[in-house]
Amino acid sequence: MNQEQRLVTQLAQLKNILEDAKAILEWHKLKVFEKSSNPSLKVFLQDDTFQQLTDEQAAFQMLWARTSTLLKDKTIKLSQDKRNEFRKELNKLSLQFYYLGSDVRIY
């Protein structure tokens, strides 16, 4: 796999982590809704949302750092336009993860 393919793959993995984190938040919202609409529910569900999100954040940050380092590598044969395109996408994903769960939308 060449370096450009590696960048594409890592950006796709970052998108997947972001989608997983979004899904965790949606499940948490559903749990809160169910609990508030039926407070007498006898089944106790363990809420590990915080731990799951922490795990996703750690995975995102590690992969973001590796991708950022790869983009800074001057030995990779990428045009400046392509490099800027990858940086823009990486920045967009980073902002989307940062504002996850808020009303802020990053496009």
mmCIF file of N, CA and C in Angstrom:
data_model
loop_
_atom_site.group_PDB
_atom_site.id
_atom_site.type_symbol
_atom_site.label_atom_id
_atom_site.label_comp_id
_atom_site.label_asym_id
_atom_site.label_seq_id
_atom_site.Cartn_x
_atom_site.Cartn_y
_atom_site.Cartn_z
ATOM 1 N N MET A 1 0.852 -1.167 0.000
ATOM 2 C CA MET A 1 0.000 0.000 0.000
ATOM 3 C C MET A 1 0.909 1.245 0.000
ATOM 4 N N ASN A 2 0.664 2.139 -0.953
ATOM 5 C CA ASN A 2 1.482 3.351 -0.978
ATOM 6 C C ASN A 2 0.957 4.351 0.055
ATOM 7 N N GLN A 3 1.712 5.440 0.214
ATOM 8 C CA GLN A 3 1.390 6.406 1.264
ATOM 9 C C GLN A 3 0.041 7.097 1.037
ATOM 10 N N GLU A 4 -0.289 7.396 -0.207
ATOM 11 C CA GLU A 4 -1.570 8.042 -0.477
ATOM 12 C C GLU A 4 -2.729 7.113 -0.122
ATOM 13 N N GLN A 5 -2.600 5.840 -0.478
ATOM 14 C CA GLN A 5 -3.637 4.870 -0.122
ATOM 15 C C GLN A 5 -3.748 4.736 1.398
ATOM 16 N N ARG A 6 -2.602 4.801 2.050
ATOM 17 C CA ARG A 6 -2.587 4.723 3.508
ATOM 18 C C ARG A 6 -3.343 5.907 4.124
ATOM 19 N N LEU A 7 -3.120 7.107 3.564
ATOM 20 C CA LEU A 7 -3.849 8.288 4.036
ATOM 21 C C LEU A 7 -5.354 8.127 3.833
ATOM 22 N N VAL A 8 -5.743 7.646 2.666
ATOM 23 C CA VAL A 8 -7.165 7.437 2.372
ATOM 24 C C VAL A 8 -7.764 6.432 3.359
ATOM 25 N N THR A 9 -7.037 5.365 3.615
ATOM 26 C CA THR A 9 -7.502 4.334 4.551
ATOM 27 C C THR A 9 -7.630 4.887 5.967
ATOM 28 N N GLN A 10 -6.650 5.657 6.399
ATOM 29 C CA GLN A 10 -6.697 6.206 7.750
ATOM 30 C C GLN A 10 -7.825 7.218 7.902
ATOM 31 N N LEU A 11 -8.070 8.023 6.883
ATOM 32 C CA LEU A 11 -9.201 8.950 6.953
ATOM 33 C C LEU A 11 -10.523 8.195 7.019
ATOM 34 N N ALA A 12 -10.625 7.096 6.285
ATOM 35 C CA ALA A 12 -11.838 6.272 6.345
ATOM 36 C C ALA A 12 -12.008 5.667 7.744
ATOM 37 N N GLN A 13 -10.903 5.253 8.343
ATOM 38 C CA GLN A 13 -10.973 4.707 9.702
ATOM 39 C C GLN A 13 -11.404 5.778 10.706
ATOM 40 N N LEU A 14 -10.905 7.007 10.520
ATOM 41 C CA LEU A 14 -11.328 8.102 11.393
ATOM 42 C C LEU A 14 -12.825 8.358 11.252
ATOM 43 N N LYS A 15 -13.328 8.303 10.028
ATOM 44 C CA LYS A 15 -14.768 8.481 9.801
ATOM 45 C C LYS A 15 -15.558 7.377 10.505
ATOM 46 N N ASN A 16 -15.047 6.151 10.452
ATOM 47 C CA ASN A 16 -15.722 5.032 11.117
ATOM 48 C C ASN A 16 -15.758 5.221 12.630
ATOM 49 N N ILE A 17 -14.659 5.684 13.202
ATOM 50 C CA ILE A 17 -14.622 5.935 14.649
ATOM 51 C C ILE A 17 -15.632 7.013 15.003
ATOM 52 N N LEU A 18 -15.687 8.066 14.188
ATOM 53 C CA LEU A 18 -16.653 9.144 14.416
ATOM 54 C C LEU A 18 -18.084 8.621 14.358
ATOM 55 N N GLU A 19 -18.382 7.778 13.391
ATOM 56 C CA GLU A 19 -19.729 7.191 13.274
ATOM 57 C C GLU A 19 -20.043 6.301 14.471
ATOM 58 N N ASP A 20 -19.062 5.538 14.935
ATOM 59 C CA ASP A 20 -19.267 4.701 16.125
ATOM 60 C C ASP A 20 -19.586 5.562 17.349
ATOM 61 N N ALA A 21 -18.859 6.667 17.503
ATOM 62 C CA ALA A 21 -19.100 7.560 18.639
ATOM 63 C C ALA A 21 -20.492 8.186 18.543
ATOM 64 N N LYS A 22 -20.908 8.548 17.338
ATOM 65 C CA LYS A 22 -22.265 9.087 17.145
ATOM 66 C C LYS A 22 -23.313 8.047 17.550
ATOM 67 N N ALA A 23 -23.084 6.802 17.171
ATOM 68 C CA ALA A 23 -24.027 5.733 17.510
ATOM 69 C C ALA A 23 -24.105 5.530 19.028
ATOM 70 N N ILE A 24 -22.973 5.612 19.698
ATOM 71 C CA ILE A 24 -22.953 5.472 21.161
ATOM 72 C C ILE A 24 -23.797 6.570 21.800
ATOM 73 N N LEU A 25 -23.647 7.792 21.300
ATOM 74 C CA LEU A 25 -24.442 8.900 21.837
ATOM 75 C C LEU A 25 -25.935 8.709 21.577
ATOM 76 N N GLU A 26 -26.281 8.213 20.399
ATOM 77 C CA GLU A 26 -27.700 7.979 20.096
ATOM 78 C C GLU A 26 -28.278 6.906 21.004
ATOM 79 N N TRP A 27 -27.534 5.833 21.273
ATOM 80 C CA TRP A 27 -28.005 4.802 22.198
ATOM 81 C C TRP A 27 -28.180 5.380 23.596
ATOM 82 N N HIS A 28 -27.263 6.254 23.984
ATOM 83 C CA HIS A 28 -27.379 6.879 25.301
ATOM 84 C C HIS A 28 -28.647 7.733 25.378
ATOM 85 N N LYS A 29 -28.930 8.488 24.338
ATOM 86 C CA LYS A 29 -30.157 9.288 24.303
ATOM 87 C C LYS A 29 -31.388 8.398 24.428
ATOM 88 N N LEU A 30 -31.365 7.262 23.737
ATOM 89 C CA LEU A 30 -32.484 6.331 23.804
ATOM 90 C C LEU A 30 -32.645 5.767 25.222
ATOM 91 N N LYS A 31 -31.526 5.405 25.866
ATOM 92 C CA LYS A 31 -31.591 4.900 27.241
ATOM 93 C C LYS A 31 -32.195 5.934 28.177
ATOM 94 N N VAL A 32 -31.761 7.187 28.026
ATOM 95 C CA VAL A 32 -32.275 8.261 28.882
ATOM 96 C C VAL A 32 -33.764 8.461 28.627
ATOM 97 N N PHE A 33 -34.167 8.437 27.375
ATOM 98 C CA PHE A 33 -35.585 8.591 27.035
ATOM 99 C C PHE A 33 -36.410 7.458 27.627
ATOM 100 N N GLU A 34 -35.947 6.225 27.460
ATOM 101 C CA GLU A 34 -36.674 5.064 27.986
ATOM 102 C C GLU A 34 -36.789 5.140 29.507
ATOM 103 N N LYS A 35 -35.719 5.530 30.147
ATOM 104 C CA LYS A 35 -35.736 5.614 31.612
ATOM 105 C C LYS A 35 -36.682 6.705 32.085
ATOM 106 N N SER A 36 -36.699 7.830 31.371
ATOM 107 C CA SER A 36 -37.573 8.928 31.794
ATOM 108 C C SER A 36 -39.043 8.646 31.475
ATOM 109 N N SER A 37 -39.313 7.876 30.434
ATOM 110 C CA SER A 37 -40.703 7.578 30.088
ATOM 111 C C SER A 37 -41.265 6.413 30.896
ATOM 112 N N ASN A 38 -40.407 5.613 31.503
ATOM 113 C CA ASN A 38 -40.855 4.494 32.320
ATOM 114 C C ASN A 38 -39.930 4.373 33.532
ATOM 115 N N PRO A 39 -40.066 5.296 34.503
ATOM 116 C CA PRO A 39 -39.145 5.289 35.645
ATOM 117 C C PRO A 39 -39.290 4.073 36.562
ATOM 118 N N SER A 40 -40.378 3.339 36.444
ATOM 119 C CA SER A 40 -40.565 2.176 37.314
ATOM 120 C C SER A 40 -39.968 0.901 36.707
ATOM 121 N N LEU A 41 -39.256 1.050 35.622
ATOM 122 C CA LEU A 41 -38.631 -0.100 34.972
ATOM 123 C C LEU A 41 -37.724 -0.828 35.968
ATOM 124 N N LYS A 42 -37.943 -2.118 36.116
ATOM 125 C CA LYS A 42 -37.218 -2.899 37.111
ATOM 126 C C LYS A 42 -35.851 -3.375 36.611
ATOM 127 N N VAL A 43 -35.667 -3.360 35.311
ATOM 128 C CA VAL A 43 -34.391 -3.821 34.764
ATOM 129 C C VAL A 43 -33.364 -2.706 34.903
ATOM 130 N N PHE A 44 -32.238 -3.022 35.529
ATOM 131 C CA PHE A 44 -31.177 -2.036 35.690
ATOM 132 C C PHE A 44 -30.157 -2.233 34.571
ATOM 133 N N LEU A 45 -30.014 -1.201 33.764
ATOM 134 C CA LEU A 45 -29.052 -1.260 32.669
ATOM 135 C C LEU A 45 -27.806 -0.492 33.062
ATOM 136 N N GLN A 46 -26.679 -1.144 32.957
ATOM 137 C CA GLN A 46 -25.411 -0.487 33.247
ATOM 138 C C GLN A 46 -25.114 0.521 32.148
ATOM 139 N N ASP A 47 -24.849 1.748 32.506
ATOM 140 C CA ASP A 47 -24.545 2.781 31.521
ATOM 141 C C ASP A 47 -23.033 2.954 31.433
ATOM 142 N N ASP A 48 -22.466 2.444 30.358
ATOM 143 C CA ASP A 48 -21.025 2.565 30.158
ATOM 144 C C ASP A 48 -20.696 3.526 29.004
ATOM 145 N N THR A 49 -21.620 4.459 28.769
ATOM 146 C CA THR A 49 -21.450 5.417 27.686
ATOM 147 C C THR A 49 -20.144 6.189 27.817
ATOM 148 N N PHE A 50 -19.842 6.664 29.019
ATOM 149 C CA PHE A 50 -18.632 7.453 29.223
ATOM 150 C C PHE A 50 -17.389 6.652 28.845
ATOM 151 N N GLN A 51 -17.321 5.403 29.271
ATOM 152 C CA GLN A 51 -16.152 4.562 28.959
ATOM 153 C C GLN A 51 -16.058 4.289 27.455
ATOM 154 N N GLN A 52 -17.192 4.019 26.834
ATOM 155 C CA GLN A 52 -17.187 3.777 25.395
ATOM 156 C C GLN A 52 -16.704 5.008 24.627
ATOM 157 N N LEU A 53 -17.198 6.174 25.020
ATOM 158 C CA LEU A 53 -16.780 7.402 24.346
ATOM 159 C C LEU A 53 -15.302 7.712 24.601
ATOM 160 N N THR A 54 -14.844 7.407 25.799
ATOM 161 C CA THR A 54 -13.424 7.596 26.115
ATOM 162 C C THR A 54 -12.564 6.701 25.230
ATOM 163 N N ASP A 55 -12.988 5.463 25.036
ATOM 164 C CA ASP A 55 -12.259 4.536 24.173
ATOM 165 C C ASP A 55 -12.236 5.030 22.725
ATOM 166 N N GLU A 56 -13.379 5.520 22.259
ATOM 167 C CA GLU A 56 -13.455 6.040 20.886
ATOM 168 C C GLU A 56 -12.574 7.282 20.727
ATOM 169 N N GLN A 57 -12.574 8.129 21.737
ATOM 170 C CA GLN A 57 -11.753 9.335 21.681
ATOM 171 C C GLN A 57 -10.268 8.976 21.637
ATOM 172 N N ALA A 58 -9.861 8.024 22.427
ATOM 173 C CA ALA A 58 -8.459 7.602 22.435
ATOM 174 C C ALA A 58 -8.059 7.029 21.067
ATOM 175 N N ALA A 59 -8.926 6.195 20.509
ATOM 176 C CA ALA A 59 -8.635 5.616 19.189
ATOM 177 C C ALA A 59 -8.564 6.714 18.133
ATOM 178 N N PHE A 60 -9.487 7.667 18.210
ATOM 179 C CA PHE A 60 -9.512 8.768 17.252
ATOM 180 C C PHE A 60 -8.227 9.598 17.358
ATOM 181 N N GLN A 61 -7.855 9.957 18.571
ATOM 182 C CA GLN A 61 -6.668 10.790 18.765
ATOM 183 C C GLN A 61 -5.393 10.102 18.300
ATOM 184 N N MET A 62 -5.263 8.816 18.580
ATOM 185 C CA MET A 62 -4.068 8.085 18.150
ATOM 186 C C MET A 62 -3.982 8.028 16.626
ATOM 187 N N LEU A 63 -5.093 7.715 15.986
ATOM 188 C CA LEU A 63 -5.098 7.630 14.533
ATOM 189 C C LEU A 63 -4.944 9.019 13.902
ATOM 190 N N TRP A 64 -5.540 10.033 14.517
ATOM 191 C CA TRP A 64 -5.387 11.404 14.031
ATOM 192 C C TRP A 64 -3.916 11.811 14.057
ATOM 193 N N ALA A 65 -3.226 11.492 15.147
ATOM 194 C CA ALA A 65 -1.807 11.842 15.280
ATOM 195 C C ALA A 65 -0.967 11.128 14.221
ATOM 196 N N ARG A 66 -1.240 9.842 13.999
ATOM 197 C CA ARG A 66 -0.492 9.099 12.973
ATOM 198 C C ARG A 66 -0.745 9.682 11.588
ATOM 199 N N THR A 67 -1.992 10.040 11.315
ATOM 200 C CA THR A 67 -2.348 10.597 10.008
ATOM 201 C C THR A 67 -1.719 11.975 9.824
ATOM 202 N N SER A 68 -1.758 12.784 10.850
ATOM 203 C CA SER A 68 -1.160 14.109 10.798
ATOM 204 C C SER A 68 0.350 14.016 10.553
ATOM 205 N N THR A 69 1.002 13.103 11.232
ATOM 206 C CA THR A 69 2.439 12.887 11.045
ATOM 207 C C THR A 69 2.730 12.440 9.622
ATOM 208 N N LEU A 70 1.920 11.559 9.101
ATOM 209 C CA LEU A 70 2.090 11.081 7.735
ATOM 210 C C LEU A 70 1.943 12.228 6.737
ATOM 211 N N LEU A 71 0.995 13.110 6.988
ATOM 212 C CA LEU A 71 0.797 14.263 6.101
ATOM 213 C C LEU A 71 1.971 15.235 6.139
ATOM 214 N N LYS A 72 2.662 15.307 7.246
ATOM 215 C CA LYS A 72 3.807 16.209 7.380
ATOM 216 C C LYS A 72 5.073 15.645 6.745
ATOM 217 N N ASP A 73 5.045 14.367 6.424
ATOM 218 C CA ASP A 73 6.214 13.707 5.832
ATOM 219 C C ASP A 73 6.442 14.237 4.415
ATOM 220 N N LYS A 74 7.534 14.942 4.224
ATOM 221 C CA LYS A 74 7.844 15.559 2.926
ATOM 222 C C LYS A 74 8.327 14.546 1.888
ATOM 223 N N THR A 75 8.657 13.338 2.327
ATOM 224 C CA THR A 75 9.126 12.329 1.370
ATOM 225 C C THR A 75 7.978 11.678 0.604
ATOM 226 N N ILE A 76 6.757 11.904 1.081
ATOM 227 C CA ILE A 76 5.590 11.357 0.383
ATOM 228 C C ILE A 76 5.351 12.198 -0.860
ATOM 229 N N LYS A 77 5.203 11.537 -1.981
ATOM 230 C CA LYS A 77 5.003 12.239 -3.242
ATOM 231 C C LYS A 77 3.524 12.556 -3.437
ATOM 232 N N LEU A 78 3.137 13.718 -2.893
ATOM 233 C CA LEU A 78 1.776 14.224 -3.041
ATOM 234 C C LEU A 78 1.879 15.663 -3.538
ATOM 235 N N SER A 79 0.965 16.027 -4.421
ATOM 236 C CA SER A 79 0.918 17.427 -4.833
ATOM 237 C C SER A 79 0.468 18.259 -3.640
ATOM 238 N N GLN A 80 0.789 19.541 -3.673
ATOM 239 C CA GLN A 80 0.388 20.416 -2.580
ATOM 240 C C GLN A 80 -1.139 20.489 -2.475
ATOM 241 N N ASP A 81 -1.819 20.464 -3.627
ATOM 242 C CA ASP A 81 -3.287 20.482 -3.611
ATOM 243 C C ASP A 81 -3.843 19.238 -2.924
ATOM 244 N N LYS A 82 -3.274 18.088 -3.244
ATOM 245 C CA LYS A 82 -3.730 16.828 -2.642
ATOM 246 C C LYS A 82 -3.441 16.824 -1.137
ATOM 247 N N ARG A 83 -2.258 17.288 -0.778
ATOM 248 C CA ARG A 83 -1.885 17.358 0.634
ATOM 249 C C ARG A 83 -2.861 18.275 1.388
ATOM 250 N N ASN A 84 -3.182 19.430 0.787
ATOM 251 C CA ASN A 84 -4.125 20.361 1.409
ATOM 252 C C ASN A 84 -5.518 19.748 1.523
ATOM 253 N N GLU A 85 -5.915 18.982 0.521
ATOM 254 C CA GLU A 85 -7.213 18.302 0.553
ATOM 255 C C GLU A 85 -7.277 17.317 1.724
ATOM 256 N N PHE A 86 -6.206 16.539 1.904
ATOM 257 C CA PHE A 86 -6.149 15.599 3.027
ATOM 258 C C PHE A 86 -6.167 16.348 4.363
ATOM 259 N N ARG A 87 -5.412 17.444 4.465
ATOM 260 C CA ARG A 87 -5.394 18.231 5.706
ATOM 261 C C ARG A 87 -6.776 18.796 6.023
ATOM 262 N N LYS A 88 -7.459 19.291 4.991
ATOM 263 C CA LYS A 88 -8.796 19.854 5.177
ATOM 264 C C LYS A 88 -9.750 18.780 5.704
ATOM 265 N N GLU A 89 -9.693 17.593 5.121
ATOM 266 C CA GLU A 89 -10.557 16.491 5.562
ATOM 267 C C GLU A 89 -10.219 16.075 6.994
ATOM 268 N N LEU A 90 -8.931 16.011 7.306
ATOM 269 C CA LEU A 90 -8.495 15.644 8.648
ATOM 270 C C LEU A 90 -8.982 16.676 9.665
ATOM 271 N N ASN A 91 -8.879 17.949 9.324
ATOM 272 C CA ASN A 91 -9.342 19.016 10.212
ATOM 273 C C ASN A 91 -10.858 18.946 10.396
ATOM 274 N N LYS A 92 -11.577 18.690 9.308
ATOM 275 C CA LYS A 92 -13.041 18.588 9.386
ATOM 276 C C LYS A 92 -13.456 17.450 10.321
ATOM 277 N N LEU A 93 -12.824 16.300 10.185
ATOM 278 C CA LEU A 93 -13.148 15.159 11.049
ATOM 279 C C LEU A 93 -12.821 15.472 12.511
ATOM 280 N N SER A 94 -11.717 16.142 12.725
ATOM 281 C CA SER A 94 -11.327 16.506 14.080
ATOM 282 C C SER A 94 -12.359 17.435 14.715
ATOM 283 N N LEU A 95 -12.826 18.424 13.965
ATOM 284 C CA LEU A 95 -13.839 19.341 14.477
ATOM 285 C C LEU A 95 -15.170 18.634 14.708
ATOM 286 N N GLN A 96 -15.524 17.721 13.811
ATOM 287 C CA GLN A 96 -16.770 16.968 13.986
ATOM 288 C C GLN A 96 -16.713 16.134 15.263
ATOM 289 N N PHE A 97 -15.569 15.524 15.529
ATOM 290 C CA PHE A 97 -15.442 14.739 16.751
ATOM 291 C C PHE A 97 -15.494 15.652 17.974
ATOM 292 N N TYR A 98 -14.825 16.789 17.902
ATOM 293 C CA TYR A 98 -14.785 17.730 19.021
ATOM 294 C C TYR A 98 -16.193 18.208 19.388
ATOM 295 N N TYR A 99 -17.004 18.504 18.383
ATOM 296 C CA TYR A 99 -18.339 19.032 18.625
ATOM 297 C C TYR A 99 -19.413 17.946 18.675
ATOM 298 N N LEU A 100 -19.000 16.701 18.761
ATOM 299 C CA LEU A 100 -19.924 15.580 18.813
ATOM 300 C C LEU A 100 -20.908 15.745 19.969
ATOM 301 N N GLY A 101 -22.183 15.600 19.675
ATOM 302 C CA GLY A 101 -23.206 15.699 20.707
ATOM 303 C C GLY A 101 -23.729 17.112 20.901
ATOM 304 N N SER A 102 -23.123 18.081 20.245
ATOM 305 C CA SER A 102 -23.604 19.462 20.361
ATOM 306 C C SER A 102 -24.442 19.800 19.125
ATOM 307 N N ASP A 103 -24.962 21.002 19.099
ATOM 308 C CA ASP A 103 -25.745 21.439 17.955
ATOM 309 C C ASP A 103 -24.865 22.018 16.836
ATOM 310 N N VAL A 104 -23.574 22.079 17.041
ATOM 311 C CA VAL A 104 -22.658 22.625 16.047
ATOM 312 C C VAL A 104 -22.471 21.603 14.934
ATOM 313 N N ARG A 105 -22.595 22.056 13.711
ATOM 314 C CA ARG A 105 -22.430 21.184 12.537
ATOM 315 C C ARG A 105 -21.237 21.643 11.732
ATOM 316 N N ILE A 106 -20.380 20.717 11.367
ATOM 317 C CA ILE A 106 -19.189 20.998 10.569
ATOM 318 C C ILE A 106 -19.348 20.262 9.244
ATOM 319 N N TYR A 107 -19.277 21.002 8.149
ATOM 320 C CA TYR A 107 -19.425 20.394 6.820
ATOM 321 C C TYR A 107 -18.156 20.534 6.025
#
